[in-house]
Amino acid sequence: MNRMLSGAAARLVAGRWIAGTRADDALKDAKSFNSRGIRVLLNNLGEAYRSKAKINSTISNYMYLISNISKMKLNAALSVKPSQLGLLVSEKELERNYLGIVRAARNNGIFVWLDMEEHDTVDSTIELYRRSIKYGNTGICIQSYLRRSMDDEKQIVGDGGTIRLVKGAYTEPRDIAFQSRAEVTKQYSGMMDYLFRHASAFMIATHDIDMVSKAMRLEKRSKKRAMLGMLKGIMNRKAVELAESGEDMNIYVPFGPDWIAYSYRRLTEAGHTSLILRSLMKRQSINA
Ligand SMILES: Cc1cc2nc3c(=O)[nH]c(=O)nc-3n(C[C@H](O)[C@H](O)[C@H](O)COP(=O)(O)OP(=O)(O)OC[C@H]3O[C@@H](n4cnc5c(N)ncnc54)[C@H](O)[C@@H]3O)c2cc1C
C-alpha cells in the first residue's frame, strides 16, 4: 500500500494525526485537549537519526517543551523514541541524551515515556529504561504483537516500572511477532490481566473498544485505575467521552516536519483502510 500512496495523500492525513510542524503547535493542541480533561503525550516526530544535528535539535525541542509545559501549567508528558536520541550512534550517546531529558523533566514534575520501535531495538530500549526507573518519572511502551512481550512485562513490573501497553505498529517477522489480529489481541488481553493483577501504574493504549471496555470492567473489579491512551485524530470524540466519564484519558500528540514515517504507519494499520478513508472525510477537530 505504501507505494500506492502519493506524498499528497499522506500530507492530507498527516494534518489529522499531527499537531503541526512546530513545538508550539503541540503546546496549542495540549491546551485544547487539557480543556476537555485529557492529558497529552507529546512526541517530536523523527526516527533513525545518525546525524548529531538532528539529534541535538530533537533534544532542544524536548527541552523547550519541558519549560513551556511548566510555564503554561499544562497536563502533558513527553514520549521519546530511542532512535531519535542516538540509538544508532551509540548506546552511550542514547543514555546521555535520554537521561538528560528525564532529569530535566523530573525537575519540572513531567513524566517521560519511552516509545518502542522495531524488534531489534527492544533489548537496548528495555535496558535503557531499567536504568531510568529510579528517577520515578518514566514509563515504557511494550507491544503485545511480540512473542517475548509477556516475559518483558513481568520483568519490568517486577522492577517497579510503568508500562504503556500497545498492540505494535511495525511490520515484524513471523518468528518474532504474532501476525493475526486475533493472536495479537489475545496476548494484549492476557497482558492487561497481568497489569491489573500486579502493576500499580500502567496505560492501556488502544482504540480497540473491546479492550477499552475490558479495562473499564477490570478497573471496577480491582479498584485500580488504569490510564487509557489513544492517538490524536483516530477517536478524539470517544476520548472526550471517556474523560467526561471520569477515565484518566491520554492522547499521543506528535508534531514536527518529519511526519512521513509516522503517517505511513497509521495509513497502513492492518485492516483499517476503509475506516481511514472514511475518517479523512470528517471534520478535523477535537470532536472528530
Ligand atoms: C497512546 C499510544 C501510544 C503508542 N505508542 C506506540 C509505540 O511506542 N510503539 C508502537 O509500536 N506502537 C505504538 N502505538 C500504536 C499501536 O501499536 C497500534 O499500532 C495502534 O494503536 C492501532 O492498534 P489498536 O490497539 O488501536 O487496535 P486495532 O485492533 O489495530 O484497532 C482497533 C480499532 O481502532 C480503530 N483504528 C485503529 N487504527 C486506526 C487508524 N489508523 N485509522 C482509523 N481507525 C483506526 C479501528 O476502529 C479499529 O477497528 C501507540 C498507540 C497509542 C494509542
Coordinates of C-alpha atoms and ligand atoms in Angstrom, one line a residue:
M1 CA 0.0 0.0 0.0
N2 CA 2.9 2.4 0.8
R3 CA 3.9 2.7 -2.8
M4 CA 0.3 3.4 -3.9
L5 CA 0.0 6.4 -1.7
S6 CA 1.2 9.7 -3.1
G7 CA 3.0 12.3 -0.9
A8 CA 0.0 14.5 -1.3
A9 CA -2.4 11.8 0.2
A10 CA 0.0 11.3 3.1
R11 CA 0.1 15.1 3.7
L12 CA -3.7 15.2 3.8
V13 CA -3.9 12.6 6.5
A14 CA -0.9 13.9 8.4
G15 CA -2.9 17.1 9.2
R16 CA -5.4 15.0 11.1
W17 CA -2.9 12.9 13.1
I18 CA -0.2 15.5 13.8
A19 CA -0.4 18.8 15.7
G20 CA 1.7 20.7 13.2
T21 CA 5.3 21.2 12.3
R22 CA 6.4 23.2 15.4
A23 CA 6.6 22.5 19.1
D24 CA 4.2 25.5 19.7
D25 CA 1.6 23.6 17.6
A26 CA 1.8 20.7 20.0
L27 CA 1.5 23.0 23.0
K28 CA -1.6 24.6 21.5
D29 CA -3.1 21.1 21.0
A30 CA -2.1 20.2 24.6
K31 CA -4.1 23.2 25.9
S32 CA -7.1 22.3 23.8
F33 CA -7.1 18.6 24.9
N34 CA -6.5 19.7 28.5
S35 CA -9.6 21.8 28.4
R36 CA -11.5 18.6 27.8
G37 CA -9.9 16.8 30.7
I38 CA -7.4 14.9 28.6
R39 CA -3.6 14.6 29.3
V40 CA -1.3 14.6 26.2
L41 CA 1.9 12.7 25.4
L42 CA 4.0 15.0 23.2
N43 CA 6.3 13.4 20.6
N44 CA 8.7 15.2 18.3
L45 CA 8.4 13.2 15.1
G46 CA 11.6 11.7 13.6
E47 CA 13.4 8.4 13.9
A48 CA 16.6 6.5 12.9
Y49 CA 18.8 9.6 13.2
R50 CA 22.5 9.3 12.8
S51 CA 23.1 13.0 12.4
K52 CA 24.2 14.8 15.5
A53 CA 22.5 18.0 14.3
K54 CA 19.1 16.1 14.0
I55 CA 19.6 14.5 17.5
N56 CA 20.5 17.8 19.1
S57 CA 17.6 19.7 17.6
T58 CA 15.3 17.0 18.8
I59 CA 16.7 17.3 22.3
S60 CA 16.3 21.1 22.2
N61 CA 12.7 20.7 21.2
Y62 CA 12.0 18.4 24.2
M63 CA 13.8 20.9 26.5
Y64 CA 11.6 23.7 25.0
L65 CA 8.5 21.6 25.7
I66 CA 9.6 20.9 29.3
S67 CA 10.0 24.6 30.1
N68 CA 6.7 25.6 28.3
I69 CA 4.6 22.7 29.8
S70 CA 5.7 24.1 33.2
K71 CA 5.2 27.8 32.3
M72 CA 1.7 27.1 30.7
K73 CA 0.8 24.7 33.6
L74 CA -0.2 22.0 31.0
N75 CA -1.1 18.4 31.9
A76 CA 1.4 16.9 29.5
A77 CA 4.1 14.2 29.4
L78 CA 6.8 13.6 26.8
S79 CA 7.1 10.4 24.6
V80 CA 10.5 9.9 23.1
K81 CA 11.9 7.4 20.6
P82 CA 15.3 5.8 21.3
S83 CA 16.3 6.1 17.6
Q84 CA 15.8 9.9 17.6
L85 CA 18.0 10.3 20.6
G86 CA 21.1 8.5 19.4
L87 CA 20.4 4.7 19.5
L88 CA 22.0 4.4 16.0
V89 CA 25.1 6.4 17.1
S90 CA 25.9 4.5 20.3
E91 CA 24.1 3.3 23.5
K92 CA 26.3 5.7 25.5
E93 CA 25.1 8.7 23.4
L94 CA 21.5 7.5 23.7
E95 CA 21.7 7.1 27.5
R96 CA 23.3 10.5 28.0
N97 CA 20.6 12.2 25.9
Y98 CA 17.6 10.3 27.3
L99 CA 18.7 10.7 30.9
G100 CA 19.3 14.4 30.3
I101 CA 15.7 14.7 29.2
V102 CA 14.4 12.6 32.1
R103 CA 16.3 14.7 34.7
A104 CA 15.1 18.0 33.2
A105 CA 11.6 16.7 33.1
R106 CA 11.7 15.4 36.6
N107 CA 12.8 18.8 37.9
N108 CA 9.6 20.1 36.4
G109 CA 7.3 17.3 37.5
I110 CA 6.9 16.0 34.0
F111 CA 6.6 12.3 33.1
V112 CA 8.7 10.8 30.2
W113 CA 7.6 7.7 28.2
L114 CA 10.0 5.7 26.0
D115 CA 8.3 4.6 22.7
M116 CA 9.1 1.1 21.5
E117 CA 10.3 0.7 17.9
E118 CA 11.4 -2.3 15.7
H119 CA 12.1 -5.6 17.4
D120 CA 15.9 -5.4 17.1
T121 CA 15.8 -2.3 19.4
V122 CA 13.8 -3.9 22.2
D123 CA 16.7 -5.2 24.3
S124 CA 18.5 -1.9 24.3
T125 CA 15.3 0.1 24.9
I126 CA 14.4 -2.1 27.9
E127 CA 17.9 -1.9 29.3
L128 CA 17.9 1.8 29.0
Y129 CA 14.5 2.1 30.6
R130 CA 15.6 -0.1 33.6
R131 CA 18.4 2.4 34.2
S132 CA 15.8 5.2 34.4
I133 CA 13.2 3.6 36.7
K134 CA 14.9 5.1 39.8
Y135 CA 14.1 8.6 38.7
G136 CA 10.4 7.9 39.3
N137 CA 9.0 9.8 36.3
T138 CA 9.4 7.3 33.4
G139 CA 7.4 4.6 31.6
I140 CA 8.0 2.3 28.7
C141 CA 5.8 1.1 25.8
I142 CA 5.5 -2.7 25.3
Q143 CA 4.0 -4.2 22.2
S144 CA 1.6 -7.2 22.5
Y145 CA 2.4 -8.5 19.0
L146 CA 5.9 -9.6 20.0
R147 CA 6.0 -13.2 21.2
R148 CA 8.5 -12.2 24.0
S149 CA 6.4 -9.4 25.5
M150 CA 4.7 -11.2 28.4
D151 CA 8.2 -12.1 29.8
D152 CA 9.3 -8.5 29.3
E153 CA 6.2 -7.2 31.0
K154 CA 6.7 -9.5 34.1
Q155 CA 10.3 -8.4 34.4
I156 CA 9.5 -4.6 34.1
V157 CA 6.6 -4.8 36.5
G158 CA 8.9 -6.7 38.9
D159 CA 11.4 -3.9 38.6
G160 CA 8.7 -1.4 39.6
G161 CA 8.4 0.1 36.0
T162 CA 5.4 1.6 34.4
I163 CA 4.1 0.0 31.2
R164 CA 2.1 1.5 28.3
L165 CA 0.6 -1.5 26.6
V166 CA 0.0 -1.3 22.8
K167 CA -0.5 -3.8 20.1
G168 CA 2.5 -2.7 18.0
A169 CA 2.9 -0.6 14.8
Y170 CA 5.8 -2.1 12.8
T171 CA 5.9 -4.9 10.3
E172 CA 7.7 -7.8 12.1
P173 CA 8.7 -11.3 11.0
R174 CA 6.5 -14.3 11.9
D175 CA 9.1 -16.0 14.2
I176 CA 9.3 -12.8 16.3
A177 CA 5.7 -11.5 16.2
F178 CA 2.2 -12.8 16.1
Q179 CA 0.7 -12.0 12.7
S180 CA -3.1 -12.3 13.1
R181 CA -5.2 -9.7 14.9
A182 CA -6.8 -12.4 17.0
E183 CA -3.4 -13.6 18.4
V184 CA -2.2 -10.1 19.0
T185 CA -5.4 -9.2 20.8
K186 CA -5.3 -12.4 22.8
Q187 CA -1.9 -11.6 24.1
Y188 CA -3.0 -8.0 24.7
S189 CA -5.8 -9.2 26.8
G190 CA -3.6 -11.5 28.9
M191 CA -1.0 -8.8 29.4
M192 CA -3.8 -6.5 30.5
D193 CA -4.9 -9.0 33.1
Y194 CA -1.4 -9.3 34.4
L195 CA -1.1 -5.5 34.7
F196 CA -4.3 -5.2 36.7
R197 CA -3.1 -8.0 39.0
H198 CA 0.4 -7.0 39.6
A199 CA 1.2 -3.4 38.5
S200 CA 0.4 -0.2 40.3
A201 CA 0.5 2.3 37.4
F202 CA 0.1 1.4 33.7
M203 CA -1.6 2.6 30.5
I204 CA -4.0 0.7 28.3
A205 CA -3.2 2.3 24.9
T206 CA -5.6 1.1 22.2
H207 CA -8.6 2.1 20.1
D208 CA -9.9 -1.5 20.3
I209 CA -13.2 -0.8 22.1
D210 CA -13.5 -4.4 23.4
M211 CA -10.1 -3.9 25.1
V212 CA -11.1 -0.5 26.5
S213 CA -14.4 -2.0 27.8
K214 CA -12.4 -4.8 29.4
A215 CA -10.1 -2.3 31.1
M216 CA -13.1 -0.4 32.5
R217 CA -14.6 -3.7 33.8
L218 CA -11.2 -4.6 35.5
E219 CA -11.0 -1.1 37.0
K220 CA -14.3 -1.7 38.8
R221 CA -13.4 -5.2 39.9
S222 CA -9.9 -4.5 41.0
K223 CA -10.4 -0.9 42.3
K224 CA -7.3 0.0 40.4
R225 CA -7.3 3.0 38.0
A226 CA -5.6 2.5 34.6
M227 CA -4.5 5.3 32.3
L228 CA -6.2 5.0 28.9
G229 CA -4.3 6.1 25.8
M230 CA -5.3 6.8 22.2
L231 CA -3.5 8.5 19.2
K232 CA -4.6 12.0 18.1
G233 CA -7.1 12.0 15.3
I234 CA -8.3 8.4 15.5
M235 CA -11.1 8.5 18.1
N236 CA -11.0 12.0 19.6
R237 CA -14.7 12.1 20.3
K238 CA -14.5 8.7 22.1
A239 CA -11.5 10.0 24.1
V240 CA -13.5 13.1 25.2
E241 CA -16.5 10.8 26.3
L242 CA -14.1 8.6 28.3
A243 CA -12.5 11.6 30.0
E244 CA -16.0 13.0 30.8
S245 CA -17.0 9.7 32.3
G246 CA -14.0 10.0 34.7
E247 CA -11.4 7.9 33.0
D248 CA -7.7 9.0 33.1
M249 CA -7.5 9.7 29.4
N250 CA -4.3 10.4 27.4
I251 CA -3.8 11.4 23.8
Y252 CA -0.5 10.9 22.0
V253 CA 0.2 14.1 20.0
P254 CA 3.1 14.0 17.5
F255 CA 4.5 17.1 15.9
G256 CA 7.3 18.1 13.6
P257 CA 8.3 18.2 10.0
D258 CA 9.4 14.6 9.9
W259 CA 5.9 13.2 9.7
I260 CA 6.2 10.7 6.8
A261 CA 7.1 7.5 8.6
Y262 CA 4.5 8.0 11.3
S263 CA 1.8 8.8 8.8
Y264 CA 2.6 5.8 6.7
R265 CA 2.3 3.6 9.8
R266 CA -1.1 5.0 10.6
L267 CA -2.2 4.6 6.9
T268 CA -1.1 1.0 6.7
E269 CA -2.5 0.0 10.1
A270 CA -3.7 -3.6 9.2
G271 CA -7.2 -3.9 8.1
H272 CA -8.3 -0.3 8.6
T273 CA -8.1 1.2 5.1
S274 CA -11.8 1.9 4.7
L275 CA -12.0 3.4 8.2
I276 CA -9.0 5.6 7.4
L277 CA -10.5 6.8 4.2
R278 CA -13.9 7.5 5.9
S279 CA -12.1 9.4 8.7
L280 CA -10.5 11.7 6.1
M281 CA -13.9 12.9 5.1
K282 CA -14.7 14.1 8.6
R283 CA -14.1 17.5 10.1
Q284 CA -10.6 17.7 11.8
S285 CA -11.4 18.8 15.3
I286 CA -11.1 17.6 18.9
N287 CA -14.6 16.1 18.5
A288 CA -13.8 14.1 15.3
Ligands
LIG1 C1 -1.0 6.2 23.3 C2 -0.4 5.3 22.2 C3 1.0 5.2 22.1 C4 1.5 4.3 21.2 N1 2.9 4.1 21.2 C5 3.4 3.1 20.4 C6 4.8 2.8 20.4 O1 5.6 3.4 21.2 N2 5.2 1.8 19.6 C7 4.4 1.1 18.8 O2 4.8 0.2 18.1 N3 3.1 1.4 18.7 C8 2.6 2.4 19.4 N4 1.2 2.7 19.3 C9 0.4 2.2 18.2 C10 -0.1 0.9 18.4 O3 0.9 -0.1 18.5 C11 -1.1 0.5 17.3 O4 -0.4 0.5 16.1 C12 -2.3 1.3 17.2 O5 -2.8 1.8 18.5 C13 -3.5 0.6 16.5 O6 -3.9 -0.5 17.2 P1 -5.1 -0.6 18.3 O7 -4.6 -1.1 19.6 O8 -5.8 0.7 18.3 O9 -6.0 -1.8 17.8 P2 -6.5 -2.3 16.4 O10 -7.1 -3.6 16.6 O11 -5.5 -2.1 15.3 O12 -7.7 -1.2 16.1 C14 -8.9 -1.2 16.8 C15 -9.8 -0.2 16.2 O13 -9.2 1.1 16.2 C16 -9.5 1.8 15.0 N5 -8.2 2.2 14.4 C17 -7.0 1.8 14.7 N6 -6.1 2.3 13.9 C18 -6.7 3.2 13.1 C19 -6.3 4.1 12.1 N7 -5.0 4.3 11.8 N8 -7.3 4.9 11.5 C20 -8.6 4.7 11.8 N9 -9.0 3.9 12.8 C21 -8.1 3.1 13.4 C22 -10.4 0.9 14.2 O14 -11.7 1.2 14.6 C23 -10.0 -0.4 14.7 O15 -11.0 -1.4 14.5 C24 0.7 3.6 20.3 C25 -0.7 3.7 20.4 C26 -1.3 4.5 21.3 C27 -2.7 4.6 21.4

